[in-house]
XYZ file of C-alpha atoms in Angstrom:
721
model
C 0.000 0.000 0.000
C 1.138 3.535 -0.730
C 2.427 4.975 2.524
C 0.216 8.079 2.313
C -2.947 5.930 2.189
C -2.157 4.098 5.428
C -4.138 5.709 8.276
C -1.109 5.627 10.598
C 0.830 7.896 8.232
C -1.903 9.765 6.333
C -3.147 11.591 9.431
C 0.351 13.026 10.001
C 1.161 13.782 6.350
C 1.188 17.146 4.616
C -1.680 15.866 2.456
C -4.014 15.660 5.458
C -2.731 18.951 6.886
C -3.376 20.609 3.520
C -6.913 19.196 3.398
C -7.680 20.462 6.915
C -6.195 23.886 6.137
C -8.205 24.256 2.948
C -11.453 23.046 4.539
C -11.144 25.435 7.491
C -10.300 28.306 5.156
C -13.204 27.773 2.748
C -15.866 26.870 5.309
C -14.642 29.516 7.769
C -14.711 32.322 5.187
C -18.155 31.213 4.014
C -19.703 31.275 7.490
C -17.891 34.492 8.409
C -19.322 36.216 5.345
C -22.739 34.698 5.951
C -22.766 36.210 9.431
C -22.651 39.718 7.948
C -24.429 39.316 4.605
C -26.782 37.182 2.556
C -26.275 33.721 1.003
C -25.415 34.885 -2.588
C -22.673 37.124 -1.216
C -21.267 34.336 0.941
C -21.315 31.922 -2.005
C -19.410 34.386 -4.235
C -16.748 34.813 -1.538
C -16.544 31.044 -0.988
C -16.107 30.457 -4.734
C -13.150 32.851 -4.690
C -11.622 30.977 -1.760
C -12.335 27.593 -3.365
C -10.691 28.467 -6.690
C -7.673 29.972 -4.925
C -7.301 26.868 -2.758
C -6.582 24.847 -5.902
C -3.190 26.592 -5.978
C -2.500 25.851 -2.295
C 0.282 23.285 -2.686
C 3.494 22.668 -0.691
C 5.899 25.361 -1.865
C 8.338 27.871 -0.392
C 6.381 30.842 1.001
C 7.407 33.324 -1.692
C 6.519 30.906 -4.479
C 3.215 30.008 -2.814
C 2.238 33.670 -2.517
C 3.099 34.404 -6.152
C 1.261 31.325 -7.445
C -1.873 31.928 -5.391
C -2.057 35.650 -6.193
C -1.664 34.838 -9.878
C -4.638 32.510 -9.500
C -6.696 35.196 -7.735
C -6.008 37.826 -10.410
C -6.554 35.496 -13.361
C -9.727 33.905 -12.007
C -11.205 37.259 -10.963
C -10.609 38.576 -14.475
C -12.228 35.476 -15.984
C -15.214 35.857 -13.626
C -15.656 39.503 -14.653
C -15.338 38.945 -18.407
C -17.615 35.894 -18.495
C -20.241 37.530 -16.245
C -20.347 40.598 -18.468
C -20.976 38.389 -21.517
C -23.809 36.298 -20.044
C -26.670 38.405 -21.482
C -25.449 37.816 -25.064
C -25.354 34.090 -25.812
C -23.212 34.142 -28.949
C -20.670 36.405 -27.232
C -20.699 34.189 -24.129
C -19.977 31.066 -26.178
C -17.176 32.843 -28.047
C -15.566 34.007 -24.798
C -15.884 30.541 -23.241
C -14.109 28.922 -26.182
C -11.387 31.596 -26.067
C -10.892 31.314 -22.290
C -10.819 27.499 -22.532
C -8.093 27.699 -25.168
C -5.948 30.285 -23.355
C -6.323 28.598 -19.962
C -5.270 25.263 -21.451
C -2.246 26.859 -23.105
C -0.944 27.607 -19.617
C -0.004 23.947 -19.095
C 3.070 24.766 -21.174
C 4.521 26.048 -17.881
C 4.463 22.584 -16.357
C 2.637 20.665 -13.660
C 2.245 23.637 -11.324
C 0.178 25.446 -13.961
C -2.377 22.627 -14.287
C -4.347 23.598 -11.132
C -4.444 27.173 -12.442
C -5.840 25.938 -15.754
C -8.618 24.041 -14.002
C -9.334 26.952 -11.645
C -9.837 29.260 -14.643
C -12.185 26.757 -16.314
C -14.033 26.208 -13.025
C -14.758 29.881 -12.380
C -15.614 30.339 -16.058
C -18.432 27.810 -15.812
C -19.657 29.066 -12.439
C -19.927 32.568 -13.898
C -22.183 31.420 -16.755
C -25.018 30.227 -14.532
C -26.840 33.520 -13.963
C -27.094 36.295 -16.585
C -25.802 39.492 -14.973
C -25.955 43.207 -15.595
C -22.619 45.075 -15.710
C -23.089 46.196 -12.098
C -23.895 42.670 -10.953
C -20.893 41.314 -12.837
C -18.606 43.839 -11.153
C -20.058 42.994 -7.747
C -19.717 39.252 -8.288
C -16.105 39.435 -9.533
C -15.262 41.865 -6.722
C -16.605 39.464 -4.089
C -14.767 36.627 -5.806
C -11.546 38.661 -5.601
C -12.121 39.437 -1.918
C -12.668 35.738 -1.173
C -9.475 34.821 -3.043
C -7.343 37.469 -1.326
C -8.763 36.540 2.086
C -7.886 32.898 1.477
C -4.342 33.831 0.380
C -3.828 35.840 3.588
C -5.174 32.986 5.685
C -3.157 30.242 3.921
C 0.120 32.200 3.977
C -0.307 32.934 7.688
C -0.981 29.279 8.518
C 1.875 27.965 6.386
C 4.271 30.572 7.810
C 3.385 29.477 11.343
C 3.743 25.771 10.439
C 6.485 25.856 7.809
C 8.844 23.812 9.995
C 6.193 21.108 10.279
C 5.674 21.135 6.505
C 9.396 20.650 5.905
C 9.407 17.692 8.286
C 6.471 16.091 6.508
C 7.924 16.527 3.010
C 11.322 15.207 4.121
C 9.614 12.245 5.812
C 7.818 11.495 2.548
C 11.170 11.344 0.730
C 12.456 8.957 3.424
C 9.430 6.691 2.999
C 10.155 6.478 -0.728
C 13.832 5.769 0.001
C 12.689 2.929 2.260
C 10.562 1.575 -0.582
C 13.549 1.863 -2.946
C 15.710 -0.076 -0.470
C 12.983 -2.679 -0.098
C 13.006 -3.297 -3.863
C 16.811 -3.634 -3.659
C 16.313 -6.367 -1.067
C 14.071 -8.194 -3.534
C 16.977 -8.516 -5.965
C 18.431 -11.190 -3.653
C 15.193 -13.199 -3.760
C 15.644 -15.972 -6.344
C 11.859 -16.399 -6.597
C 11.606 -12.934 -8.179
C 12.553 -12.419 -11.823
C 15.638 -10.190 -11.825
C 14.853 -8.039 -14.865
C 11.352 -7.326 -13.569
C 12.847 -6.331 -10.225
C 15.280 -3.960 -11.920
C 12.415 -2.359 -13.859
C 10.568 -1.816 -10.561
C 13.740 -0.267 -9.202
C 13.917 2.223 -12.070
C 10.250 3.200 -11.639
C 10.739 3.698 -7.898
C 13.883 5.714 -8.600
C 11.709 8.173 -10.547
C 9.270 8.537 -7.640
C 12.125 8.880 -5.168
C 13.821 11.594 -7.237
C 10.571 13.594 -7.339
C 10.103 13.429 -3.556
C 13.754 14.239 -2.907
C 13.451 17.277 -5.154
C 10.381 18.480 -3.242
C 12.324 18.151 0.032
C 15.324 19.926 -1.486
C 13.189 22.849 -2.669
C 11.625 23.386 0.748
C 14.624 22.760 3.001
C 17.492 24.336 1.059
C 15.721 27.328 -0.474
C 15.825 30.718 1.216
C 17.308 31.789 4.541
C 18.006 28.965 6.960
C 17.920 29.272 10.745
C 18.908 27.137 13.705
C 15.497 25.469 13.605
C 16.391 24.039 10.174
C 19.681 22.506 11.312
C 18.316 19.042 12.099
C 16.349 18.907 8.854
C 19.364 19.968 6.781
C 21.596 17.424 8.476
C 19.071 14.604 7.967
C 18.640 15.754 4.369
C 22.380 15.512 3.686
C 22.705 12.094 5.354
C 19.668 10.937 3.352
C 21.538 11.652 0.117
C 24.660 9.895 1.450
C 22.450 6.903 2.228
C 20.857 7.082 -1.210
C 24.334 7.042 -2.778
C 25.179 3.902 -0.790
C 21.965 2.109 -1.719
C 22.539 3.086 -5.353
C 26.116 1.787 -5.152
C 24.965 -1.521 -3.656
C 24.073 -2.780 -7.142
C 26.073 -5.925 -7.765
C 26.227 -8.959 -10.029
C 22.942 -10.433 -8.821
C 22.952 -13.067 -11.571
C 26.321 -14.401 -10.400
C 25.150 -14.520 -6.775
C 21.966 -16.324 -7.749
C 23.920 -18.810 -9.818
C 26.287 -19.822 -6.987
C 24.239 -19.290 -3.814
C 20.652 -20.037 -4.850
C 20.566 -23.204 -2.768
C 21.984 -21.667 0.419
C 20.668 -19.337 3.108
C 23.156 -16.620 2.203
C 20.959 -14.706 -0.244
C 17.916 -15.036 2.000
C 19.873 -13.621 4.937
C 21.326 -10.817 2.844
C 17.878 -9.921 1.502
C 16.483 -9.911 5.055
C 19.328 -7.667 6.209
C 18.655 -5.102 3.474
C 14.911 -5.397 4.068
C 15.450 -4.603 7.749
C 17.393 -1.550 6.606
C 14.307 -0.472 4.672
C 12.165 -0.950 7.810
C 14.731 1.075 9.781
C 14.488 3.977 7.323
C 10.712 3.682 7.526
C 10.770 3.962 11.314
C 12.916 7.082 11.025
C 10.438 8.640 8.601
C 7.642 7.612 10.961
C 9.269 9.498 13.849
C 10.030 12.574 11.760
C 6.463 12.775 10.494
C 5.368 12.856 14.149
C 7.879 15.592 15.028
C 9.953 13.272 17.235
C 13.612 12.351 17.468
C 14.262 8.931 15.993
C 15.932 6.008 17.751
C 16.812 2.649 16.268
C 14.205 -0.003 16.945
C 15.404 -2.566 14.383
C 17.784 -5.300 15.545
C 20.181 -6.624 12.893
C 22.048 -9.030 15.175
C 20.390 -12.230 14.007
C 21.054 -11.585 10.313
C 24.603 -10.257 10.755
C 25.649 -13.203 12.965
C 24.049 -15.721 10.613
C 25.661 -14.069 7.592
C 29.075 -14.087 9.232
C 28.715 -17.817 9.826
C 27.334 -18.448 6.316
C 30.194 -16.532 4.694
C 32.729 -18.790 6.376
C 31.168 -21.912 4.899
C 29.875 -20.456 1.610
C 30.818 -22.310 -1.609
C 34.333 -23.328 -2.458
C 36.369 -24.449 -5.416
C 37.210 -22.893 -8.744
C 37.902 -19.382 -9.924
C 34.210 -18.674 -10.654
C 33.178 -19.705 -7.133
C 35.960 -17.542 -5.699
C 34.725 -14.576 -7.711
C 31.185 -15.172 -6.489
C 32.396 -15.246 -2.876
C 34.214 -11.955 -3.407
C 31.044 -10.396 -4.837
C 29.081 -11.734 -1.885
C 31.562 -10.309 0.624
C 31.357 -6.917 -1.116
C 27.535 -7.003 -1.009
C 27.566 -7.777 2.718
C 30.071 -4.981 3.337
C 27.860 -2.489 1.508
C 24.793 -3.640 3.441
C 26.668 -3.033 6.698
C 27.692 0.440 5.503
C 24.040 1.178 4.735
C 23.128 0.146 8.290
C 25.833 2.404 9.768
C 24.628 5.341 7.669
C 21.053 4.802 8.832
C 22.416 4.977 12.387
C 24.027 8.333 11.507
C 20.668 9.574 10.312
C 19.013 8.478 13.555
C 21.701 10.439 15.380
C 21.096 13.508 13.221
C 17.475 13.689 14.392
C 18.696 13.824 18.008
C 21.248 16.596 17.464
C 20.647 19.948 19.174
C 19.343 22.784 17.010
C 22.146 24.964 15.665
C 23.095 26.784 12.518
C 24.417 24.186 10.101
C 26.982 25.677 7.710
C 26.640 24.977 4.012
C 29.761 23.983 2.111
C 31.582 27.256 1.243
C 31.414 28.231 -2.391
C 28.680 25.765 -3.276
C 25.770 27.259 -5.168
C 22.674 25.163 -4.546
C 20.587 26.972 -7.175
C 21.145 24.341 -9.918
C 19.720 21.683 -7.594
C 16.525 23.641 -6.934
C 13.484 23.730 -9.188
C 13.597 26.755 -11.453
C 10.144 27.709 -12.714
C 9.931 30.114 -15.663
C 6.701 31.857 -16.636
C 7.848 34.082 -19.478
C 5.331 35.111 -22.125
C 7.786 34.025 -24.806
C 7.406 30.383 -23.752
C 3.661 30.538 -24.374
C 3.967 32.433 -27.676
C 6.565 29.992 -29.001
C 4.023 27.173 -28.563
C 1.311 28.844 -30.637
C 2.017 26.519 -33.542
C 0.308 23.476 -34.988
C 3.102 21.057 -34.101
C 3.116 22.024 -30.417
C 1.486 19.361 -28.188
C 0.266 22.124 -25.860
C -1.392 24.012 -28.728
C -3.168 20.859 -29.888
C -4.272 20.124 -26.316
C -5.677 23.638 -25.942
C -7.650 23.256 -29.188
C -8.894 19.873 -28.008
C -10.139 21.306 -24.711
C -11.828 24.296 -26.365
C -13.694 22.084 -28.855
C -14.687 19.594 -26.154
C -16.023 22.310 -23.833
C -17.991 23.871 -26.684
C -19.513 20.465 -27.419
C -20.238 19.947 -23.733
C -22.069 23.275 -23.464
C -24.258 22.450 -26.445
C -24.917 18.931 -25.150
C -25.914 20.162 -21.678
C -28.737 22.177 -23.231
C -30.164 19.034 -24.780
C -30.288 17.077 -21.525
C -33.695 16.497 -19.873
C -32.715 18.777 -16.982
C -30.091 21.474 -17.368
C -30.279 23.028 -13.879
C -26.668 22.047 -13.299
C -25.529 21.731 -16.897
C -22.105 23.128 -16.036
C -21.350 19.771 -14.383
C -20.957 18.300 -17.868
C -18.367 20.899 -18.831
C -16.507 20.598 -15.529
C -16.346 16.824 -15.997
C -14.723 17.435 -19.383
C -12.254 19.875 -17.803
C -11.383 17.351 -15.091
C -10.962 14.356 -17.407
C -9.350 15.828 -20.519
C -5.600 16.026 -19.892
C -2.567 16.696 -22.122
C -1.825 12.990 -22.608
C -4.081 10.092 -23.592
C -2.836 8.071 -20.616
C -3.708 10.764 -18.069
C -7.140 11.215 -19.660
C -7.813 7.468 -19.521
C -6.846 7.224 -15.845
C -8.755 10.357 -14.853
C -11.883 9.160 -16.707
C -11.989 5.890 -14.783
C -11.392 7.632 -11.456
C -14.012 10.288 -12.166
C -16.725 7.827 -13.161
C -16.138 5.368 -10.338
C -15.656 8.135 -7.774
C -18.829 9.946 -8.853
C -20.950 6.799 -8.619
C -19.633 5.997 -5.141
C -19.991 9.600 -4.013
C -23.579 9.801 -5.242
C -24.482 6.535 -3.477
C -22.923 7.675 -0.207
C -24.627 11.059 -0.399
C -28.000 9.465 -1.142
C -27.591 7.279 1.951
C -26.611 10.263 4.095
C -29.583 12.338 2.910
C -31.873 9.375 3.466
C -30.948 8.852 7.124
C -29.463 12.204 8.264
C -31.629 15.322 8.356
C -30.064 17.539 11.033
C -28.333 20.545 9.370
C -25.442 20.422 11.862
C -24.726 16.792 10.977
C -24.925 17.527 7.241
C -22.504 20.436 7.698
C -20.167 18.002 9.476
C -20.258 15.632 6.498
C -19.725 18.621 4.192
C -16.614 19.618 6.155
C -15.220 16.065 5.928
C -15.793 16.021 2.161
C -14.196 19.459 1.797
C -11.162 18.138 3.701
C -10.877 14.889 1.744
C -11.130 16.454 -1.727
C -7.752 18.288 -1.669
C -6.138 15.797 0.733
C -6.344 12.919 -1.780
C -5.880 14.993 -4.945
C -2.213 14.023 -5.404
C -2.508 10.541 -3.866
C -5.549 8.936 -5.471
C -7.919 11.082 -7.516
C -10.678 8.476 -7.184
C -11.071 9.420 -3.518
C -11.108 13.086 -4.494
C -13.905 12.397 -6.992
C -15.926 10.705 -4.240
C -15.404 13.669 -1.908
C -16.189 16.295 -4.574
C -19.477 14.598 -5.486
C -20.482 14.464 -1.834
C -19.392 18.062 -1.312
C -21.466 19.417 -4.202
C -24.582 17.376 -3.458
C -24.539 18.171 0.259
C -24.010 21.859 -0.461
C -26.989 21.918 -2.846
C -29.142 20.128 -0.278
C -28.200 22.645 2.420
C -28.692 25.760 0.277
C -31.655 24.546 -1.814
C -33.515 22.092 0.473
C -36.299 21.456 -2.037
C -33.941 20.489 -4.841
C -34.747 17.023 -6.193
C -33.132 14.584 -8.580
C -29.687 16.179 -7.990
C -28.045 12.776 -7.548
C -29.410 11.402 -10.838
C -28.556 14.651 -12.620
C -25.020 14.497 -11.288
C -24.615 10.960 -12.606
C -26.074 11.815 -16.004
C -23.978 14.963 -16.446
C -20.824 13.114 -15.433
C -21.533 10.295 -17.876
C -22.165 12.719 -20.748
C -19.001 14.662 -19.915
C -16.972 11.452 -19.801
C -18.266 10.367 -23.210
C -17.405 13.734 -24.762
C -13.954 13.794 -23.141
C -13.287 10.246 -24.379
C -14.231 11.186 -27.931
C -12.015 14.281 -27.940
C -9.060 12.387 -26.478
C -8.696 11.015 -30.038
C -8.972 14.473 -31.625
C -5.600 16.098 -32.415
C -3.905 13.488 -30.195
C -0.363 13.736 -28.940
C 0.857 10.141 -29.025
C 3.878 9.548 -26.833
C 6.034 7.918 -29.512
C 6.399 11.300 -31.216
C 8.409 12.631 -28.270
C 10.573 9.527 -27.885
C 13.441 10.550 -30.239
C 13.995 13.754 -28.253
C 13.702 12.012 -24.880
C 15.998 9.103 -25.775
C 18.597 11.490 -27.220
C 18.311 13.576 -24.051
C 19.083 10.535 -21.887
C 22.147 9.644 -23.947
C 23.444 13.212 -23.882
C 22.940 13.460 -20.111
C 24.562 10.046 -19.706
C 27.663 11.157 -21.586
C 27.915 14.303 -19.457
C 27.539 12.194 -16.329
C 30.321 9.839 -17.454
C 32.666 12.817 -17.924
C 31.794 14.254 -14.500
C 32.183 10.820 -12.905
C 35.581 10.284 -14.474
C 36.843 13.662 -13.233
C 35.646 12.883 -9.720
C 37.075 9.362 -9.622
C 40.421 10.555 -10.956
C 40.649 13.300 -8.317
C 40.668 16.144 -10.838
C 37.994 18.136 -8.967
C 37.912 19.351 -5.362
C 34.375 18.179 -4.538
C 31.501 16.157 -5.980
C 29.311 19.151 -6.859
C 29.455 18.696 -10.644
C 29.122 14.929 -10.269
C 25.935 15.258 -8.209
C 24.562 17.909 -10.546
C 25.252 15.738 -13.608
C 23.644 12.781 -11.873
C 20.555 14.846 -11.073
C 20.233 16.001 -14.686
C 20.711 12.442 -15.888
C 18.028 11.150 -13.499
C 15.674 13.936 -14.605
C 16.112 12.961 -18.255
C 15.644 9.276 -17.406
C 12.508 10.147 -15.422
C 11.047 11.985 -18.422
C 11.684 9.003 -20.688
C 10.355 6.492 -18.169
C 7.211 8.555 -17.600
C 6.605 8.797 -21.357
C 7.086 5.042 -21.680
C 4.585 4.417 -18.882
C 2.039 6.676 -20.563
C 2.604 5.014 -23.931
C 1.728 1.621 -22.426
C -1.760 3.010 -21.683
C -2.272 4.054 -25.296
C -3.777 1.863 -28.051
C -1.469 -0.970 -29.083
C -1.160 0.493 -32.584
C 0.457 3.615 -31.110
C 3.110 1.809 -29.065
C 6.692 1.609 -30.288
C 9.610 -0.593 -29.120
C 8.298 -0.894 -25.558
C 10.482 -3.861 -24.564
C 13.613 -2.224 -25.963
C 12.833 1.071 -24.232
C 12.381 -0.763 -20.938
C 15.747 -2.387 -21.446
C 17.275 0.957 -22.451
C 16.078 2.749 -19.295
C 17.247 -0.055 -17.007
C 20.720 -0.218 -18.572
C 21.164 3.557 -18.376
C 20.138 3.477 -14.733
C 22.732 0.778 -14.111
C 25.467 3.101 -15.432
C 24.759 5.429 -12.520
C 24.853 2.503 -10.104
C 28.235 1.366 -11.416
C 29.811 4.802 -11.067
C 28.434 5.152 -7.529
C 29.929 1.719 -6.782
C 33.284 2.708 -8.330
C 33.391 5.796 -6.116
C 32.720 3.693 -3.034
C 35.292 1.124 -4.171
C 38.077 3.715 -4.458
C 37.186 5.149 -1.049
C 37.236 1.713 0.581
C 40.553 0.714 -1.033
C 42.297 4.097 -0.855
C 45.264 2.677 1.067
C 48.076 2.044 -1.382
C 45.954 3.258 -4.304
C 48.117 3.356 -7.485
C 46.616 6.615 -8.713
C 48.379 6.778 -12.088
C 47.537 3.187 -13.048
C 43.919 3.471 -11.878
C 43.461 6.768 -13.710
C 44.734 5.151 -16.875
C 42.193 2.360 -16.540
C 39.402 4.852 -15.844
C 40.384 6.889 -18.911
C 40.244 3.851 -21.152
C 37.043 2.454 -19.667
C 35.214 5.788 -19.762
C 36.362 6.269 -23.334
C 34.864 2.920 -24.323
C 31.630 3.684 -22.507
C 31.456 7.008 -24.341
C 32.054 5.168 -27.600
C 29.160 2.819 -26.839
C 26.893 5.768 -26.056
C 27.992 7.504 -29.244
C 27.152 4.314 -31.138
C 23.728 4.357 -29.498
C 23.167 7.945 -30.610
C 24.209 6.995 -34.125
C 21.766 4.083 -34.111
C 18.974 6.423 -33.092
C 19.900 8.861 -35.817
C 20.003 6.218 -38.571
C 19.865 2.459 -38.930
C 23.442 2.289 -40.168
C 25.558 0.054 -37.920
C 28.388 1.653 -35.990
C 31.626 0.370 -34.599
C 31.285 -2.147 -31.775
C 32.916 -1.014 -28.517
C 35.809 -3.339 -27.731
C 34.910 -4.501 -24.235
C 37.836 -6.928 -23.922
C 40.466 -4.197 -24.222
C 39.665 -2.779 -20.791
C 40.159 -6.147 -19.141
C 43.599 -6.463 -20.779
C 44.486 -2.938 -19.673
C 43.579 -3.694 -16.077
C 45.566 -6.896 -16.026
C 48.595 -5.177 -17.541
C 48.642 -2.223 -15.188
C 48.004 -3.991 -11.897
C 50.242 -2.677 -9.126
C 51.353 -5.341 -6.639
C 49.798 -5.111 -3.206
C 46.706 -3.018 -4.006
C 43.596 -4.867 -2.820
C 41.247 -3.067 -5.178
C 42.310 -4.562 -8.517
C 40.021 -7.624 -8.546
C 37.026 -5.596 -7.426
C 37.768 -2.862 -9.950
C 38.055 -5.440 -12.713
C 34.661 -6.954 -11.923
C 32.960 -3.579 -11.703
C 34.486 -2.351 -14.963
C 33.328 -5.541 -16.677
C 29.744 -4.936 -15.551
C 29.959 -1.284 -16.594
C 31.130 -2.111 -20.110
C 28.596 -4.907 -20.430
C 25.734 -2.529 -19.624
C 27.140 0.122 -21.983
C 27.074 -2.482 -24.761
C 23.484 -3.338 -23.868
C 22.546 0.329 -24.313
C 24.064 0.347 -27.773
C 22.299 -2.890 -28.705
C 18.915 -1.703 -27.392
C 19.226 1.565 -29.324
C 19.209 -0.122 -32.743
C 15.653 -1.526 -32.644
C 14.471 1.696 -30.964
C 15.965 3.709 -33.804
C 14.400 1.406 -36.409
C 10.962 1.579 -34.776
C 11.007 5.361 -34.448
C 12.229 5.778 -38.003
C 9.326 3.663 -39.291
C 6.878 5.651 -37.172
C 8.140 8.937 -38.613
C 7.471 7.886 -42.204
């Protein structure tokens, strides 16, 4: 189960805190306004607060203020313009199509702009319900603006007072995902699990982990830091040291399975790593509850049993000796992971103090940089732009939805059809498909639950209590499981209508009908001007190879001691992981598309896994040189690294050539590196055998990348014809 859905963690997560904050803000502002004015005024203010709350996401304070105020200004303008046009139907329809198009173009700015797009569409449809005179339109948009500004002031004040708690929760979320990543690593030692499938799971979890780590980085390292942040910063740094160790723990699992499948060694090693995952989980558990963490996991049984098993593990032959060496290295890395987890436990118990950042290090490249320039939007006003095609798709679908709602038996809440379209229709076919299923199932469940509540509960206070719970759940589950949000939104709307219009009937059936019609229209338009994922694959695959080559160069400089610190190495690794995440996400979305639109899926899976393994090998090489630094023959090792990195670069260049054309390139000569290592061995250095094995795995995976690129290039070339 996803950690955020478990009750023991959900109630302490920033998702639940956000839901409570939004519910108190919206309901509180509504009742406060109602105490001094009439119901229409209170509803206009609450709509302003509701639309603004869509932009209330975990962000640094300055970013949150800018994003929410942008939402207030844009939505207030939309409310004014649409309200002014309501008396003239042809003008209203024209403005709705135009607003739908322009609002949908905003997704060009990325994921953070998607709530703003929906907020603009939401207020647009709310403003069409009642024809208004110019004075009424000004009053309505003014009240909407007041509600939005009031919510911004409230939300900023609450987040400012609880920003330390928010940082803890976001960092704890990253630790939970690191625990899950470590747990998948433990599964690699389980012979009952298919190794390639386990590695694919590892890559997918790596993408999730990178996203959560970036969110923690943006909150903890951005802006001025005080003594209260010291513990969080220290835990954050140790977390990345631990991540580097877990990444470097990749080994020759196939060799271990071949030689130790019939013994208890792999089972014990898997249990040891799995306990490490549980240990990280317990640390995240404590941090989410604002407590210092202390080790509760006992590794004694596994470490003692492993020590005994290693003494009697297989014997005979060079291959068996190599397998034993790999096993010893894996156990050593597992023990280092355990010691680093202990350091992280200790970091949570440290006294608050100002924690100095490494002098001269600029953290800006590691933080999310969001650009909102007008030029970005204008450059996408072209037929080939996926965003432009999406905006056209949304505008046409909403126009169709408006016309269809007028043909329904009851059009009292016809805007539900259009809002369903706005909710379901997303930039990609995969997202639309997932959102459609969640919306339909969630609406049905929500309508059933609301019907049961209205059947047996009649006290207004009790209904308001259910309304508050639904208002809390809707934003709380938005980024965890939209199906739960759809349930809560349906309950929220139906309960609100029942409370404000007690004599309203058939609202449940109308809600179901409007949702079904909207889903049908959105499904139809998901095939209109589609943006199939395979069209972006050449750019994404080339981006991975380019980032991989840059990472290899940065890794070589670090391993050879040419740079003072690992800043460029970590930055190159981050950029590489970002590019790999983009490709992996596109591949996942493509698998949800019609089979006729899928291209080279097996090869792309193989390509992403092998590129991920390059990072693992370099992390392992770094750890290897640190562990065997005594007597290190720097000149000889640097020569080997130069040759090996050159051959890896050649393999990546061959892969890029294969993607550019089907013409075969030169095969990278993997054997040469092995000869070079054997020839340059310096007597007495313990690291040569380990280095030789790791280099062999590195070159083998580089070759696999080149081989996987050929069928990918062929498939994409055929698709482009």
